[in-house]
Structures are given as structure tokens and as C-alpha cells.
Phi, psi and omega in degrees: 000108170244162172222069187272119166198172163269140209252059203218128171200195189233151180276157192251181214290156167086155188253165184284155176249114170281001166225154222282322186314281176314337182275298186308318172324269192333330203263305170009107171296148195183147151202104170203126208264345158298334193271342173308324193266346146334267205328303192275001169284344187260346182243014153250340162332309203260016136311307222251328161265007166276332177269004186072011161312076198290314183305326192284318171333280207310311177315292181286010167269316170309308191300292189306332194272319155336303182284000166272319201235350132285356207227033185298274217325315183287342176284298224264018204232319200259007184275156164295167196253002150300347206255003202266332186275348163311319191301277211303357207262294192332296146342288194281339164305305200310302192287007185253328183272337197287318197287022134276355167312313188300325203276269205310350184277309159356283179264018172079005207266123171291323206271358158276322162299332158288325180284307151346283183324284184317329168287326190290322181308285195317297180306328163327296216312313203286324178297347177275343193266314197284346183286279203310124210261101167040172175280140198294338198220170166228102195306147194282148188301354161339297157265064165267002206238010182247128143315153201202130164269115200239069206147192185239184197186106162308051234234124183269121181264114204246117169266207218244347191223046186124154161261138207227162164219143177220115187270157189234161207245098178295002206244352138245002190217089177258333146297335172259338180306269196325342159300288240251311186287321184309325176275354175257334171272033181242349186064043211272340194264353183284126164108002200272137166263179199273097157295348177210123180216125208239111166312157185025065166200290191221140145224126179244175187209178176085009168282104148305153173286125199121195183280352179307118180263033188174168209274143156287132212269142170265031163253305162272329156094359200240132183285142178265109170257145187235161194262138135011136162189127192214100149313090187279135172320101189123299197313161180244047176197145171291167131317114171234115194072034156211155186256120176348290157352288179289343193264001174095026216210040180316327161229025174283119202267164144310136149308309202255110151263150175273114184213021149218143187328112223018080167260135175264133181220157187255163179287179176169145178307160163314138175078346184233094161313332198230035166254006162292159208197307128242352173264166176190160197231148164277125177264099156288100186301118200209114181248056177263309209262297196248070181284161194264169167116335207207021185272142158322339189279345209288150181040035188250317195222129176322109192246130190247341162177208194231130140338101176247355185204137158111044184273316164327328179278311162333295181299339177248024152293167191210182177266131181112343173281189211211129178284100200271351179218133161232144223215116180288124189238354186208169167081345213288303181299008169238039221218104174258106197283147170330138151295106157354143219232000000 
């Protein structure tokens, strides 16, 4: 299984956005333009604070708290209406904690404002989860006879060196999301080791033991192959068995871009857009070598969710450590078993 490309692209316009949290916010269907600008004032805090920019910090704790405490109504427009007093409880956490945001910015205390921020960031998230309205699309029936995630999935990974948590997003991959919680839920990834590992570039995994590069369905007795499948910024559905490229479609990005430290994507042979199966690798994100926004992997390879909590541990695998146990810890009911064929 390779993912061989050059390591070469132009930076894109703008600065990218680099954590896996955030990018799973963004890629959320969604479309309610108060809680997004919440969302980017409180997710610019820490731009502006590498440089001690205190007045802009300030701004955007003030732009979020305003947008809070006038545009409720407008927030609340897009929950269901079973979902709205959960929404509203949320709604009310949020305006009681930003002002200890305000209070560290005040005194300047960096390291409560990133903690602050991140709570307030984490609570965005569950209210933006409460926006999405059933599923946006309808995967084509080709793959019907593939699991499939109609939703999202929490799955805690316990290697040889550390513990990882990764979330994976059915709501762009839902064919590879669901391929991938279906083999963790089968235990098909426990005792397996990491085969290939390329500083500031890759770590993979999923090569079962034998001559097999990929998992064998024990029902058809036939290797499971999953399709190419890449969701584009505008679309409202992916793209399946072609890579961006061939499609002509060249400076357009992924919703799941590779733009963070542990992004998950699956492998695949050279050349077969729809031979991936079971492995799949962590993109050690370097953005000298692989800048995001404009790297060759983007619409090359199915990218299915992010990394969210271990990234220490992450950097310090290798090839030969070994995944020994992996785990559905959320999500698991939004997980759809194959149809009959």
C-alpha cells in the first residue's frame, strides 16, 4: 500500500487552518453564520496571541460575547426544536464562561486564555452538533454492500507507547469512516504493528498478518475494497474513484484537508483509487515540507478524521510499535451494517 507523492505544493493564500478540532467544527453541515463567527473569533485568539496582540485578543472576545448575547435567536434558528433547550442551556453556559475569557485577557494570563478558549471552543462544537438536522446526503447504492457512518465516532487507541484519541467524520467519509469503526469494531486492528514510518511525513498501519495487504470480508471470503471518496469545499455530496486531479479540479480543497498533525487517511495502492482496505496512516503534518492548504496528498487520498487528544504519543511511534487495542468509545450507533446484496 503506497502514498508516494511529492512533497512539493505552494502556499496557499491566507493562513491555514491547523487543528484537527477545528477542522472537524468546519467540516459540520451546518449553516448558521452567528455561531461560525463565534467559532472564528475564539479560533483566532491563539494567531494573535503568539504575537501578544492584546487589543485584537480583546476584540474577539468582545465580537463573540455580543454575538451571543444579541443573535440567541438566530443561533436557535438552526436546532430542531426538541434540541433547542439543550442548545439554550449551552447558549447560557457559554455567555456566563466567556467572561472568564475576558478576565485572562485582562491580565494577560496566557495560559488561562488558552484554557478558557478551549472550553468555550469544545461547547461551540456540542451546539453546532445539535444544528445538524439528520443526514445531508444520500451515499450512492453501489456502496451499500460497505458500512457506512452516518455520523461521527470517538475511537480511543491504546498503542505500545501511549494512548491516542481520534475522531473520525461519517458526515464526509462516510464510507471510509464506516470501513474503518466497522474494523475497530471487529478488533481487526488489535496486536497489529505500525509498517511504515517517515519522519514529519507518515505513520501507517492495518497490514494484517499473511500475504493479504487488506482485510478479507469473512462472509464473502473476497478482499474489502473501499472507494476513493473526497467531499470538496461547495459540494454538497464526495466525489468517489477519482482524485481530484483527474477530475480536473485542481485548486479546489477537501472539506477533511491534509492541514494537521494527525490526519487520518486511508492508503492505497498506486494507481487504484478504490484499492484501499484496511490500512491507513497518520499524516505527521510538517508545514515546511507538506504546507496545508496546497500539499499533493489533498484529494489524493480519502482523509476520514483527525487526531484530538496524544499527539505526544503520536510523535513517538515508530515502525514495529504496535497498536494493541482500539475502541468505539462514541458514535457507535451511527454506524450503518452492510445491506445484502
Amino acid at each position: 500500500m503506497s502514498i508516494s507523492v511529492t512533497l512539493s505544493a505552494a502556499l496557499p493564500a491566507g493562513n491555514a487552518i491547523t487543528d484537527g478540532r477545528a477542522l472537524l467544527r468546519y467540516a459540520l453541515p451546518i449553516d448558521n453564520q452567528p455561531v461560525r463567527e463565534i467559532q472564528s473569533s475564539l479560533e483566532d485568539i491563539t494567531n494573535q496571541l503568539r504575537g501578544k496582540r492584546w487589543s485584537p485578543i480583546a476584540s474577539d472576545v468582545s465580537k463573540a460575547s455580543l454575538i451571543l448575547r444579541d443573535r440567541t435567536e438566530k443561533i436557535l434558528e438552526s436546532v430542531p426544536d426538541a434540541r433547542k433547550p439543550q442548545a439554550q442551556a449551552i447558549i447560557d453556559r457559554l455567555n456566563a464562561e466567556i467572561a472568564k475569557l475576558r478576565e485572562a485577557v485582562e491580565t494577560k494570563n496566557k495560559d488561562s486564555i488558552l484554557t478558557e478558549r478551549s472550553q468555550l471552543l469544545a461547547q461551540i462544537g456540542e451546539l453546532q452538533e445539535l444544528m445538524v438536522n439528520g443526514f445531508p446526503f444520500k451515499v450512492p447504492a453501489k456502496y451499500s454492500n460497505l458500512a457506512q457512518l452516518k455520523g461521527r465516532a470517538t475511537i480511543d487507541i491504546k498503542t505500545s507507547k501511549g494512548d491516542i484519541t481520534v475522531i473520525v467524520d461519517g458526515y464526509s467519509a462516510p464510507v471510509t469512516a464506516g470501513n474503518f469503526v466497522d474494523l475497530v469494531q471487529r478488533g481487526f486492528y488489535n496486536g497489529l504493528e505500525f509498517t511504515r514510518s517517515e519522519e514529519s511525513y507518515v505513520l501507517q498501519v492495518g497490514d494484517p498478518p499473511g500475504p493479504e495487504a487488506g482485510f478479507i470480508d469473512p462472509k464473502t471470503k473476497k478482499y474489502r475494497n473501499v472507494p476513493l471518496e473526497v467531499l470538496v469545499k461547495g459540494d454538497k455530496e464526495p466525489m468517489y474513484g477519482i482524485t481530484l486531479e483527474d477530475a480536473g479540479r485542481y485548486t479546489e480543497q477537501p472539506v477533511l484537508p491534509f492541514s494537521a498533525y494527525g490526519t487520518l487517511a486511508m492508503a492505497r495502492p498506486e494507481g487504484e483509487p478504490d484499492g484501499g482496505s484496511s490500512q491507513f496512516f497518520f499524516f505527521l503534518f510538517e508545514p515546511e515540507l507538506t504546507p496545508a492548504g496546497r500539499n499533493l496528498l489533498d484529494g489524493r487520498y480519502s482523509v476520514f478524521g483527525y487526531l484530538v487528544e496524544g499527539k505526544e504519543v503520536l510523535q513517538q511511534l515508530r515502525q514495529g510499535d504496535k497498536i494493541e487495542s482500539a475502541k468505539v468509545v462514541s458514535g457507535a450507533e451511527n454506524l450503518v451494517a452492510p445491506q445484502a446484496a
